[in-house]
Coordinates of C-alpha atoms (C1' of nucleotides) in Angstrom, one line a residue:
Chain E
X1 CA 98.7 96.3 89.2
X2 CA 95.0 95.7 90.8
X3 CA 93.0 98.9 91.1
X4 CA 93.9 100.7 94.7
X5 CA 91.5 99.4 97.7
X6 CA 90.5 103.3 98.3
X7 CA 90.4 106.3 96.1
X8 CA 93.2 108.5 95.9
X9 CA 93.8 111.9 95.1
X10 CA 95.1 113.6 92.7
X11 CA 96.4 110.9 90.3
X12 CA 99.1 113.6 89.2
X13 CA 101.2 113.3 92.4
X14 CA 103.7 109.8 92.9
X15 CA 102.3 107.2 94.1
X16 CA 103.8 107.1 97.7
X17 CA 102.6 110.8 98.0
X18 CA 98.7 109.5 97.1
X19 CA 99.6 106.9 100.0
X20 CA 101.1 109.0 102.5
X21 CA 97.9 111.5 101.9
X22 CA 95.4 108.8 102.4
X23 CA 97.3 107.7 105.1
X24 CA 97.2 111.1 106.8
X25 CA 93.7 111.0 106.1
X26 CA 92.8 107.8 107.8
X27 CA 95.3 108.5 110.6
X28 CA 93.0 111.7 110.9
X29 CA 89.9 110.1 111.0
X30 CA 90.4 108.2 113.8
X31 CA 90.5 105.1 111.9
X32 CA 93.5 103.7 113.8
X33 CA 93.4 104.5 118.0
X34 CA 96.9 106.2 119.0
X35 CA 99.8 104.3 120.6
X36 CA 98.1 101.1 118.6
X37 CA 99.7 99.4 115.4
X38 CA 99.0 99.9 111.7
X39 CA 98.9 97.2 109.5
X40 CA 102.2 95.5 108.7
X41 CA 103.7 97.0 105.6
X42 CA 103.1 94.1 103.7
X43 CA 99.5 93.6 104.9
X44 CA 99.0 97.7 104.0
X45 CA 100.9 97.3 100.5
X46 CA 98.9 94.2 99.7
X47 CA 95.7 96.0 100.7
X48 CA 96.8 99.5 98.4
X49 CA 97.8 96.7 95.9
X50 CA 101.5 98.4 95.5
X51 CA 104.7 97.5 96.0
X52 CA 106.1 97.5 99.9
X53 CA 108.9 100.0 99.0
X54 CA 106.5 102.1 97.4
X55 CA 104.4 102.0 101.2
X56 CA 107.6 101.9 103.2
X57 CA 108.3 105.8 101.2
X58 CA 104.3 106.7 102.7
X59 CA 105.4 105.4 106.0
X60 CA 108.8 107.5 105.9
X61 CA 107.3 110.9 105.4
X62 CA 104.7 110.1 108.2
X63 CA 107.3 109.3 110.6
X64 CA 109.1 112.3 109.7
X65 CA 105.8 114.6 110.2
X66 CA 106.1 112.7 113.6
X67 CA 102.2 110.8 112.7
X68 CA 103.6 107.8 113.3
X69 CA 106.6 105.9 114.9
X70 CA 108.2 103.3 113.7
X71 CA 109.6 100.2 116.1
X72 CA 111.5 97.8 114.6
X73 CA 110.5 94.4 115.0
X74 CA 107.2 95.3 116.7
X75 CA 105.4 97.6 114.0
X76 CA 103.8 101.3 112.9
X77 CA 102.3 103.0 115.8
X78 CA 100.0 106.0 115.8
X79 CA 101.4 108.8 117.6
X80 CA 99.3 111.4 119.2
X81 CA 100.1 114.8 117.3
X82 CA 101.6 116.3 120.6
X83 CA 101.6 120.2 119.8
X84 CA 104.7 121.5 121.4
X85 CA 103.8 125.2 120.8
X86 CA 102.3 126.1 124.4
X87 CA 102.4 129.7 125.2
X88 CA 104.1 128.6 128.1
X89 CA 107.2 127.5 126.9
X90 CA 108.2 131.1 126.4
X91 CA 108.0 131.2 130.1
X92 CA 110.7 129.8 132.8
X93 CA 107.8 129.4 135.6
X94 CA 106.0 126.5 132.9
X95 CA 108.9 124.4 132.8
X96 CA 108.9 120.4 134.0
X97 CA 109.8 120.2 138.0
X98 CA 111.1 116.6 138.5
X99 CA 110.3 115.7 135.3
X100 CA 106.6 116.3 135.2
X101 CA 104.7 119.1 132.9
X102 CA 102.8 122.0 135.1
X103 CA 100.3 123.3 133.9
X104 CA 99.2 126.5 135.3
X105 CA 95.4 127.2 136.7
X106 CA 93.2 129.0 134.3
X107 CA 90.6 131.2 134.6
X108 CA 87.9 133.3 131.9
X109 CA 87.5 136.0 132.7
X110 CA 85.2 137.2 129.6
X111 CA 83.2 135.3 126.9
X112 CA 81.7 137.2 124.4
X113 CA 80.6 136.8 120.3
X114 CA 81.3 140.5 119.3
X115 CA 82.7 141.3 116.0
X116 CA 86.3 140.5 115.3
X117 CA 89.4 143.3 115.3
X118 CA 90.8 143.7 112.6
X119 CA 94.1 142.1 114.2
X120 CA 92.0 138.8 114.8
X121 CA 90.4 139.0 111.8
X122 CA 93.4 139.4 109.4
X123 CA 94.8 136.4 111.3
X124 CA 92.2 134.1 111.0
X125 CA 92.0 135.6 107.0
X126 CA 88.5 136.8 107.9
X127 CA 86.7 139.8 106.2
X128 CA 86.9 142.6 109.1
X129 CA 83.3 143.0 110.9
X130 CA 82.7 139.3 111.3
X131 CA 81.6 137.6 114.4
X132 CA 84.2 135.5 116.8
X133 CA 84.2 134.2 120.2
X134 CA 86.4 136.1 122.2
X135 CA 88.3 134.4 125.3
X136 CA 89.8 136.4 128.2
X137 CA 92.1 134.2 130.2
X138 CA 93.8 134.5 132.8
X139 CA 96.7 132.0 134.0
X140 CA 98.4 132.3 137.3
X141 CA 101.3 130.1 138.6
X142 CA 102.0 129.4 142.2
X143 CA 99.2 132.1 143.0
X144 CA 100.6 135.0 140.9
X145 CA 99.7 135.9 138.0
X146 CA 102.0 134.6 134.6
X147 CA 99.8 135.1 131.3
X148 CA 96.7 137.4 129.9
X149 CA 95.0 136.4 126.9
X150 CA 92.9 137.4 124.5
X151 CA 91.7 135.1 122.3
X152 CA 89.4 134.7 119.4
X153 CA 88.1 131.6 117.6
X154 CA 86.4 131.4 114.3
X155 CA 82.6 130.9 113.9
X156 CA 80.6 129.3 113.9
X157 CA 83.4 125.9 114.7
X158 CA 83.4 126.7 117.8
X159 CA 80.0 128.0 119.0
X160 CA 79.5 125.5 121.6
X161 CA 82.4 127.1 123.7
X162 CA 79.7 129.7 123.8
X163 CA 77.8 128.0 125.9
X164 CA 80.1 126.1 127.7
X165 CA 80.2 126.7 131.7
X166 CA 83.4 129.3 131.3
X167 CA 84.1 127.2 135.0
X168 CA 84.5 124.6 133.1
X169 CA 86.7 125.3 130.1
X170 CA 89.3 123.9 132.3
X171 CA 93.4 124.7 132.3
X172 CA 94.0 124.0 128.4
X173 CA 92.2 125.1 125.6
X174 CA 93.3 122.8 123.0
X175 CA 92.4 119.8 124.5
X176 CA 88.6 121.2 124.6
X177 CA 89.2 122.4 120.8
X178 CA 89.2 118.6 119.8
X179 CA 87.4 117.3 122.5
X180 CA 84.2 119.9 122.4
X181 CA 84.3 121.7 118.2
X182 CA 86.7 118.9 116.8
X183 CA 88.8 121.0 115.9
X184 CA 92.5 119.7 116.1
X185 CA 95.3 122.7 116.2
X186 CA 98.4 121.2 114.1
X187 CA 100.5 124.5 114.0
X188 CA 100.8 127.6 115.8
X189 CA 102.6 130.7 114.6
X190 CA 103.7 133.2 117.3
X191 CA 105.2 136.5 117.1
X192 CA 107.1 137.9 120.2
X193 CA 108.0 141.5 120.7
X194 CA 108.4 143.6 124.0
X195 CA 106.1 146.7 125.5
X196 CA 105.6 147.9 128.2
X197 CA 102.0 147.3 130.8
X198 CA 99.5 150.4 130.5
X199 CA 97.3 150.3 134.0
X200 CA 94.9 148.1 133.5
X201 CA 97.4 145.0 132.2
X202 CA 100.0 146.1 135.3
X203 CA 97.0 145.5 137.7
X204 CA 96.0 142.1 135.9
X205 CA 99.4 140.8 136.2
X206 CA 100.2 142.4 139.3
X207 CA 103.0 144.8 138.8
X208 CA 104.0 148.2 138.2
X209 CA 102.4 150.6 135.5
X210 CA 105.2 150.6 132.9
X211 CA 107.1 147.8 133.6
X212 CA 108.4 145.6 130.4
X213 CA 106.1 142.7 129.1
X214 CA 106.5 140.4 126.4
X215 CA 103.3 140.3 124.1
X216 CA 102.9 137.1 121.9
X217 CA 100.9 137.5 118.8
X218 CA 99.6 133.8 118.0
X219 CA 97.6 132.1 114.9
X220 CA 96.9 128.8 115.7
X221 CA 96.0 126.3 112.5
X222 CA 94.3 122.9 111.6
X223 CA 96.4 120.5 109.3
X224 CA 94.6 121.8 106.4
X225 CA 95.8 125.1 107.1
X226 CA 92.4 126.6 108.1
X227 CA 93.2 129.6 111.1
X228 CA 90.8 129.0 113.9
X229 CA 92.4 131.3 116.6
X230 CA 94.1 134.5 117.0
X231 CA 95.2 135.3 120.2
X232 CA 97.4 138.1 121.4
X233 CA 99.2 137.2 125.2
X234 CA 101.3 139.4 127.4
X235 CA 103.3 138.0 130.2
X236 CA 106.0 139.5 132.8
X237 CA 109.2 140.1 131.1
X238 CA 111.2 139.5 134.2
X239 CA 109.6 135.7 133.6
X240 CA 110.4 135.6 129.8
X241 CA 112.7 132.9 128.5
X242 CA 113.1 131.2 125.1
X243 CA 115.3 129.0 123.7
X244 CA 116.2 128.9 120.1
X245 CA 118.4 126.8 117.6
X246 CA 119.4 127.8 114.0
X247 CA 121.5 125.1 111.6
Chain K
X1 CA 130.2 93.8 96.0
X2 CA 133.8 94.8 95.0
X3 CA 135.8 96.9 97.8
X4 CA 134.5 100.7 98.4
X5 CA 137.0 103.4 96.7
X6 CA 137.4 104.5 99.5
X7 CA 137.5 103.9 103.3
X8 CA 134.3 104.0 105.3
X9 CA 134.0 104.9 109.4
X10 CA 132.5 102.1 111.7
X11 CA 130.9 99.4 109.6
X12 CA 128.6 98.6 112.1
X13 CA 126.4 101.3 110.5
X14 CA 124.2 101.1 107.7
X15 CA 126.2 101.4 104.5
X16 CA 123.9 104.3 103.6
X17 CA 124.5 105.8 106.5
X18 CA 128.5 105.7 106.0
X19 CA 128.4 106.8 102.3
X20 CA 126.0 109.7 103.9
X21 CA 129.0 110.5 106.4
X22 CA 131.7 110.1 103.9
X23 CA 130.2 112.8 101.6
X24 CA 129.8 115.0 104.1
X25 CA 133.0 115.0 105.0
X26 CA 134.5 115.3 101.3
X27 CA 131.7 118.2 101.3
X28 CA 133.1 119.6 104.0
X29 CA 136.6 119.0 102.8
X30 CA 135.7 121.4 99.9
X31 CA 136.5 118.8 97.3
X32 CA 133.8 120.3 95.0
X33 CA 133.1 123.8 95.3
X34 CA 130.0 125.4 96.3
X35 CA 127.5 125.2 93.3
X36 CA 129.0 123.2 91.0
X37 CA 127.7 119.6 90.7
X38 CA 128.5 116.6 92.2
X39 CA 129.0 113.2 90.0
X40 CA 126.2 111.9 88.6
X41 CA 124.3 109.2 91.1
X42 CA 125.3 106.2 88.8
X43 CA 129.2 107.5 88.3
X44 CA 129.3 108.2 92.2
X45 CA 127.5 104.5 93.0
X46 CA 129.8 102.8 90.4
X47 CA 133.0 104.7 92.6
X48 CA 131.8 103.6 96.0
X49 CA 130.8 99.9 94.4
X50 CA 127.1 100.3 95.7
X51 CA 123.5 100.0 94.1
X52 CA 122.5 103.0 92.8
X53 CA 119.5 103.0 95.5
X54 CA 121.8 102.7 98.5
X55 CA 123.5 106.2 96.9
X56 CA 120.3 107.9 96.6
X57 CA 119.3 107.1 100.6
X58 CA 123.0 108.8 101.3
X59 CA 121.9 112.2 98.8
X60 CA 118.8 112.2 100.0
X61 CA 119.7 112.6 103.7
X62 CA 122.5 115.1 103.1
X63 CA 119.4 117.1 101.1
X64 CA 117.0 117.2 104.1
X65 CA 120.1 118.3 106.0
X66 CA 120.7 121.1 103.5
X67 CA 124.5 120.5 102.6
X68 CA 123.4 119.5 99.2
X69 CA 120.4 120.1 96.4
X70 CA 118.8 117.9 94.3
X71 CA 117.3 119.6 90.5
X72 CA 116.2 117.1 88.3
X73 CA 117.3 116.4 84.9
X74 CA 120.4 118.4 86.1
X75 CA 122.5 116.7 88.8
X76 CA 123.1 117.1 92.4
X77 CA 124.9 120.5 93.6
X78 CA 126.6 121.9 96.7
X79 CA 124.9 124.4 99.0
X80 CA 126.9 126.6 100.9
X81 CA 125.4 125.9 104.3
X82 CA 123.2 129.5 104.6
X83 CA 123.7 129.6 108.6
X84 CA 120.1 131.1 108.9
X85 CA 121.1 132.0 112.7
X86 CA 121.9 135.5 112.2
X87 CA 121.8 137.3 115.7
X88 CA 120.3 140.3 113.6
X89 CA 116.9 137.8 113.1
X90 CA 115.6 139.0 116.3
X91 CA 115.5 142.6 115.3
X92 CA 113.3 144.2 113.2
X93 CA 115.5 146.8 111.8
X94 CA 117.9 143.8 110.5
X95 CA 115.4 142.6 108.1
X96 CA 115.6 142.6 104.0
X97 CA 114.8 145.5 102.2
X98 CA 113.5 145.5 98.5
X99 CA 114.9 141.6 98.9
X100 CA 118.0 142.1 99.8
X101 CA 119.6 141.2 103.1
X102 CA 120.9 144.3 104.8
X103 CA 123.7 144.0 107.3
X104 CA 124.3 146.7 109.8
X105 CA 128.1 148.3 109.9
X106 CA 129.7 146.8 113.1
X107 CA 133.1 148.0 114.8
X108 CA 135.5 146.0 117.3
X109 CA 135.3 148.2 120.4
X110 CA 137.8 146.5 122.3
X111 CA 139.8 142.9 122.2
X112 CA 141.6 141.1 124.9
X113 CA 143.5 138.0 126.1
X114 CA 141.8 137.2 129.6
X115 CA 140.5 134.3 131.7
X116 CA 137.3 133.4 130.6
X117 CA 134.1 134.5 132.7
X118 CA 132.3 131.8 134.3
X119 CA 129.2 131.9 131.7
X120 CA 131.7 131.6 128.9
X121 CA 133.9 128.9 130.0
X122 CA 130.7 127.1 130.8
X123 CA 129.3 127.6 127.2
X124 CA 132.5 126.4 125.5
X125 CA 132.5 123.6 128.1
X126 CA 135.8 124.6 129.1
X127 CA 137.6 124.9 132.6
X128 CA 136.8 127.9 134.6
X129 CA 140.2 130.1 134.0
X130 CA 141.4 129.3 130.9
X131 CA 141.9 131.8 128.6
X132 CA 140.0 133.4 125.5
X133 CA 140.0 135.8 123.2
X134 CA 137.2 138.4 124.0
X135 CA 135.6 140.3 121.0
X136 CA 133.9 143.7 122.2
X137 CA 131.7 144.8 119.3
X138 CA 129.0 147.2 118.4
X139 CA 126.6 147.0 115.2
X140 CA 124.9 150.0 113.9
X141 CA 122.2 150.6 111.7
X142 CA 121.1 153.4 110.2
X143 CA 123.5 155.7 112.5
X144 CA 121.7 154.5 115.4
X145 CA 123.4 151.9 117.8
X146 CA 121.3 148.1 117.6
X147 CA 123.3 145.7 119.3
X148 CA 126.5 145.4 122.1
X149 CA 128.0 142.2 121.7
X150 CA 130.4 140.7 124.4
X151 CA 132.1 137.3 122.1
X152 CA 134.7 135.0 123.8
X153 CA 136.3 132.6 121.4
X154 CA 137.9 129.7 122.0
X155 CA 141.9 128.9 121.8
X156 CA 144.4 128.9 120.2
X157 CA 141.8 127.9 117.6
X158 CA 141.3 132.3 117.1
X159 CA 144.6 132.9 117.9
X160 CA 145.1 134.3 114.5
X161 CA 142.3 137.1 115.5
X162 CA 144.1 138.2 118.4
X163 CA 146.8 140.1 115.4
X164 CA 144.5 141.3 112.7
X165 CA 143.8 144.7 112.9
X166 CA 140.2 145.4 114.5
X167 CA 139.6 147.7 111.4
X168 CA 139.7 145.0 109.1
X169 CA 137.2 142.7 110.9
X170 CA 134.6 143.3 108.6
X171 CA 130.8 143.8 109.3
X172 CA 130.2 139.5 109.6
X173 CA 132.2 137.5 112.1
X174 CA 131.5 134.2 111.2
X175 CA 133.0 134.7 107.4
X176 CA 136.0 135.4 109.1
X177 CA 136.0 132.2 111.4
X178 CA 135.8 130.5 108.4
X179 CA 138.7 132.4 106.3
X180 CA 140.9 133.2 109.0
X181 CA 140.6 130.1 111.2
X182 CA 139.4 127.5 109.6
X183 CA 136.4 126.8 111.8
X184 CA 132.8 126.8 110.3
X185 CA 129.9 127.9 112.1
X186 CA 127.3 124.8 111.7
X187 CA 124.6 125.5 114.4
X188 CA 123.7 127.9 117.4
X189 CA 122.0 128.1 120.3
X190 CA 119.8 131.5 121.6
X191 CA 118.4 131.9 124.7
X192 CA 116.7 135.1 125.0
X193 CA 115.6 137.2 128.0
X194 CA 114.8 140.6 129.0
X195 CA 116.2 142.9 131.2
X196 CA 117.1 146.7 131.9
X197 CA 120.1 148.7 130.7
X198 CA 122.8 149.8 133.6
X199 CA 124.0 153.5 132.8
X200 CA 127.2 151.5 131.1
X201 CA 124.9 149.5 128.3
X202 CA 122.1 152.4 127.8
X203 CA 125.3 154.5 127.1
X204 CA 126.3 152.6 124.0
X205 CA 122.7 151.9 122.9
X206 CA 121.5 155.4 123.6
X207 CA 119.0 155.0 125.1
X208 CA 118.1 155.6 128.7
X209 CA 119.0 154.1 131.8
X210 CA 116.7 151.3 133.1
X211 CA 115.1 150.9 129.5
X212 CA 114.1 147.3 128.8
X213 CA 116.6 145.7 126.5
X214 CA 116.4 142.0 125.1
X215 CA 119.9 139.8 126.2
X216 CA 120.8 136.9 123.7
X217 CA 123.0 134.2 125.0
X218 CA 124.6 132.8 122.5
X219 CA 126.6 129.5 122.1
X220 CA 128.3 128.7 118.5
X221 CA 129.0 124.9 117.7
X222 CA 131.1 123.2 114.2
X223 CA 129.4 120.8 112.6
X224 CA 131.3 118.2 114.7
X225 CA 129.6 119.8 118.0
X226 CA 132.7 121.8 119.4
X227 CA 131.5 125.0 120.9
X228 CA 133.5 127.4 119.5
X229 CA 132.2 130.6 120.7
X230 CA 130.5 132.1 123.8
X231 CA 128.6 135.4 123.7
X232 CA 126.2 137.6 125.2
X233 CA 124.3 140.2 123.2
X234 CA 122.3 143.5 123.9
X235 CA 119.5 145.4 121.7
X236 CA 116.9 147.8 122.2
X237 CA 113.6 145.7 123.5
X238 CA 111.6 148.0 121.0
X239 CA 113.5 147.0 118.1
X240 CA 113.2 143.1 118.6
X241 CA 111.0 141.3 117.3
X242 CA 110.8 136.8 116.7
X243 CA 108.7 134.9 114.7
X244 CA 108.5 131.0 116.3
X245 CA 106.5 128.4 114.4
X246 CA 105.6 124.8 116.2
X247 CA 104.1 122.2 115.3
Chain J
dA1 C1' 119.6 112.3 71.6
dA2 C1' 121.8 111.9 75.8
dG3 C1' 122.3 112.5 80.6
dT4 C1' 120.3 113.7 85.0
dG5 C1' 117.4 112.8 89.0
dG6 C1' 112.5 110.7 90.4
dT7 C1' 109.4 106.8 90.7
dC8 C1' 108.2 102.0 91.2
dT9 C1' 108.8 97.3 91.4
dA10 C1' 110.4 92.6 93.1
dG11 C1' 113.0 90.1 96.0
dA12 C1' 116.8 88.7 99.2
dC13 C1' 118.7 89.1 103.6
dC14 C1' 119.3 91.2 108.3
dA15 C1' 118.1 92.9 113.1
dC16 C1' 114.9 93.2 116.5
dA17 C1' 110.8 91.8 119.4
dT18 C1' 107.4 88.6 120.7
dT19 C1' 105.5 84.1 121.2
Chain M
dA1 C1' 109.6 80.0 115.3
dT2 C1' 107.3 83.8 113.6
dG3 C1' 106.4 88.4 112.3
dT4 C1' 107.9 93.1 112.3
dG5 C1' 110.6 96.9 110.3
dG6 C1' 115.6 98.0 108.2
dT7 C1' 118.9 97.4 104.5
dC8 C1' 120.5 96.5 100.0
dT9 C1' 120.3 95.2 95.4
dA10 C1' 119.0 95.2 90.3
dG11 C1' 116.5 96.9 86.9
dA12 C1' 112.6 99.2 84.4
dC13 C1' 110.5 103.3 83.2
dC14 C1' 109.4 108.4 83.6
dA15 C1' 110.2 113.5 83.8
dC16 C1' 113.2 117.1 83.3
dT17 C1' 117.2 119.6 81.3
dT18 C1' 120.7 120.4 78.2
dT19 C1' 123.2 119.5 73.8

DNA sequence: AAGTGGTCTAGACCACATT
DNA sequence: ATGTGGTCTAGACCACTTT
């Protein structure tokens, strides 16, 4: 077998694994638009110098992680890694209306570096004390309000959302994550329990003192695993909805 | 290629694809016993009169699906299919202790023969009318009430539940669909939303009247997608809690 | 030493989509 | 007609586990 095109790591791991991560890492780079082809497998395995099988197992686990989809008889395309964690899908207002996604308007309310919580901190694995940009959102739908947020980001990846217009942050964050700090959120893990709005929440989302809410407790991750946000939201209860499956 | 052993459904699939079927349903069957191990790859590819490759795509598919496990150097063994849809997994209470999974004591309140309620009929995706066998249940833990469960089942499939004594139900339903009845629980599907106890429900959760309580909606499916059971679920909104993860 | 699953190769043929 | 991914085969060698 010729030596490999590109380095690989970690000689130690099968060789379809070495492909699959240097595939990741490629698709990651930007080295391949989205929605366009890869090579053909033959082309790719010729290139790797290994056997097509061997590069048809890479190609598997990427269409399984959903990095790529696979067409026969037209080729490998690059997928856009489309995150379907929003906070809203925990809320019925969020959902599709003839078959279109609405987004909600946005609004900061607050931007500040300050040091983090220790809630924030411990989810973004962060010694107590330490600086973060905090986020206070606020999201309405059809004119009342849905979601409050409070959100902080790790420093310094993300210190030019700190001087960012806060008009112009615009109605997702993500987007601006990659776009603005390139910083691309892979996986989110959220938390839901239920409490109950002390004054100033019931006047932010415009009901009684008291009443139910839902509070999501969210750490949102890179593909490498690195936390860059902690956010804690609280929404209407009467609005709360989520669907789950267990096999 | 010499005839299979045996016969295989619609040939217009991919052979993998009907050995994959085949052993899931001589899994299911229960021609091997949980935890014992299956015939070797090459024994079981010599049986069907297929490459030894072609077998592998078949194991490897029921692995990622969880009905078997793979160990290496040791052979390839039946899981019992760990239904990891446990209504107790929204509530905190419900949760291991010192590793072990805890199961709150439970008691048949009440069971019936009656037309099926509109939501229930609707979940088993039966005809408004029909009858079921309803399932009033409470679950305790600790002394202290945790969940009211309202279960329609479907028939005559439960018919056999309708004459065992209610004292000898057991603290896990699903068991008993399985030893009783013959059905087997493969996959459910939660919706959760919150709402307020009437005097009726904060009775039996004790708790007061207009407290916030979290409702699961619950629909039950076998592995061949009949919906086997319908049923609505109350706990204490402080004691749920639900860890999500997206990607 | 023997048996198991895991990896990798090489090549044939098929199904699908585009030119 | 050509190129793509999908299926299937046959066999070599490796890593792990048990005897």
């Amino acid at each position: 077998m010729p030596a490999p095109a590109r380095s690989l790591p970690d000689p130690r791991l099968p060789l379809h694994a070495r492909l699959r991560d240097d595939l990741a890492r490629r698709l990651a780079a930007g080295e391949w638009p989205p929605e366009t082809a890869l090579p053909s497998e033959t082309a790719l395995a010729a290139a790797y110098g290994v056997a097509v099988n061997t590069l048809r197992r890479a190609f598997e686990q990427l269409a399984r992680e959903g990095l790529v989809e696979r067409r026969q008889g037209r080729g490998t395309f690059v997928r856009r890694p489309a995150l379907r964690g929003s906070m809203l899908r925990f809320f019925r207002q969020a959902e599709r209306e003839g078959g279109a996604e609405i987004v909600p308007e946005s609004r900061i309310l607050a931007r500040a570096v300050a040091p983090l919580p220790a809630w924030a901190a411990h989810g973004l694995g962060l010694a107590p004390g330490l600086r973060g940009l905090r986020l206070d959102r606020l999201r309405r739908w059809a004119g009342s309000p849905l979601l409050v947020e409070e959100i902080w980001l790790r420093l310094p990846d993300f210190a030019r959302l700190a001087k960012r217009s806060p008009e112009a942050f615009g109605a997702l964050l993500y987007p601006l994550y990659e776009s603005e700090c390139g910083r691309v959120v892979a996986r989110v893990e959220d938390e839901i329990t239920v409490g109950r709005a002390d004054a100033a929440l019931a006047r932010q989302l415009d009901i009684a003192a008291g009443e139910p809410v839902v509070e999501v407790g969210r750490v949102a991750f890179t593909a490498d695993g690195v936390a860059i946000e902690a956010r804690r939201a609280w929404g209407r209860a009467d609005r709360f909805r989520y669907r789950a499956t267990a096999t």
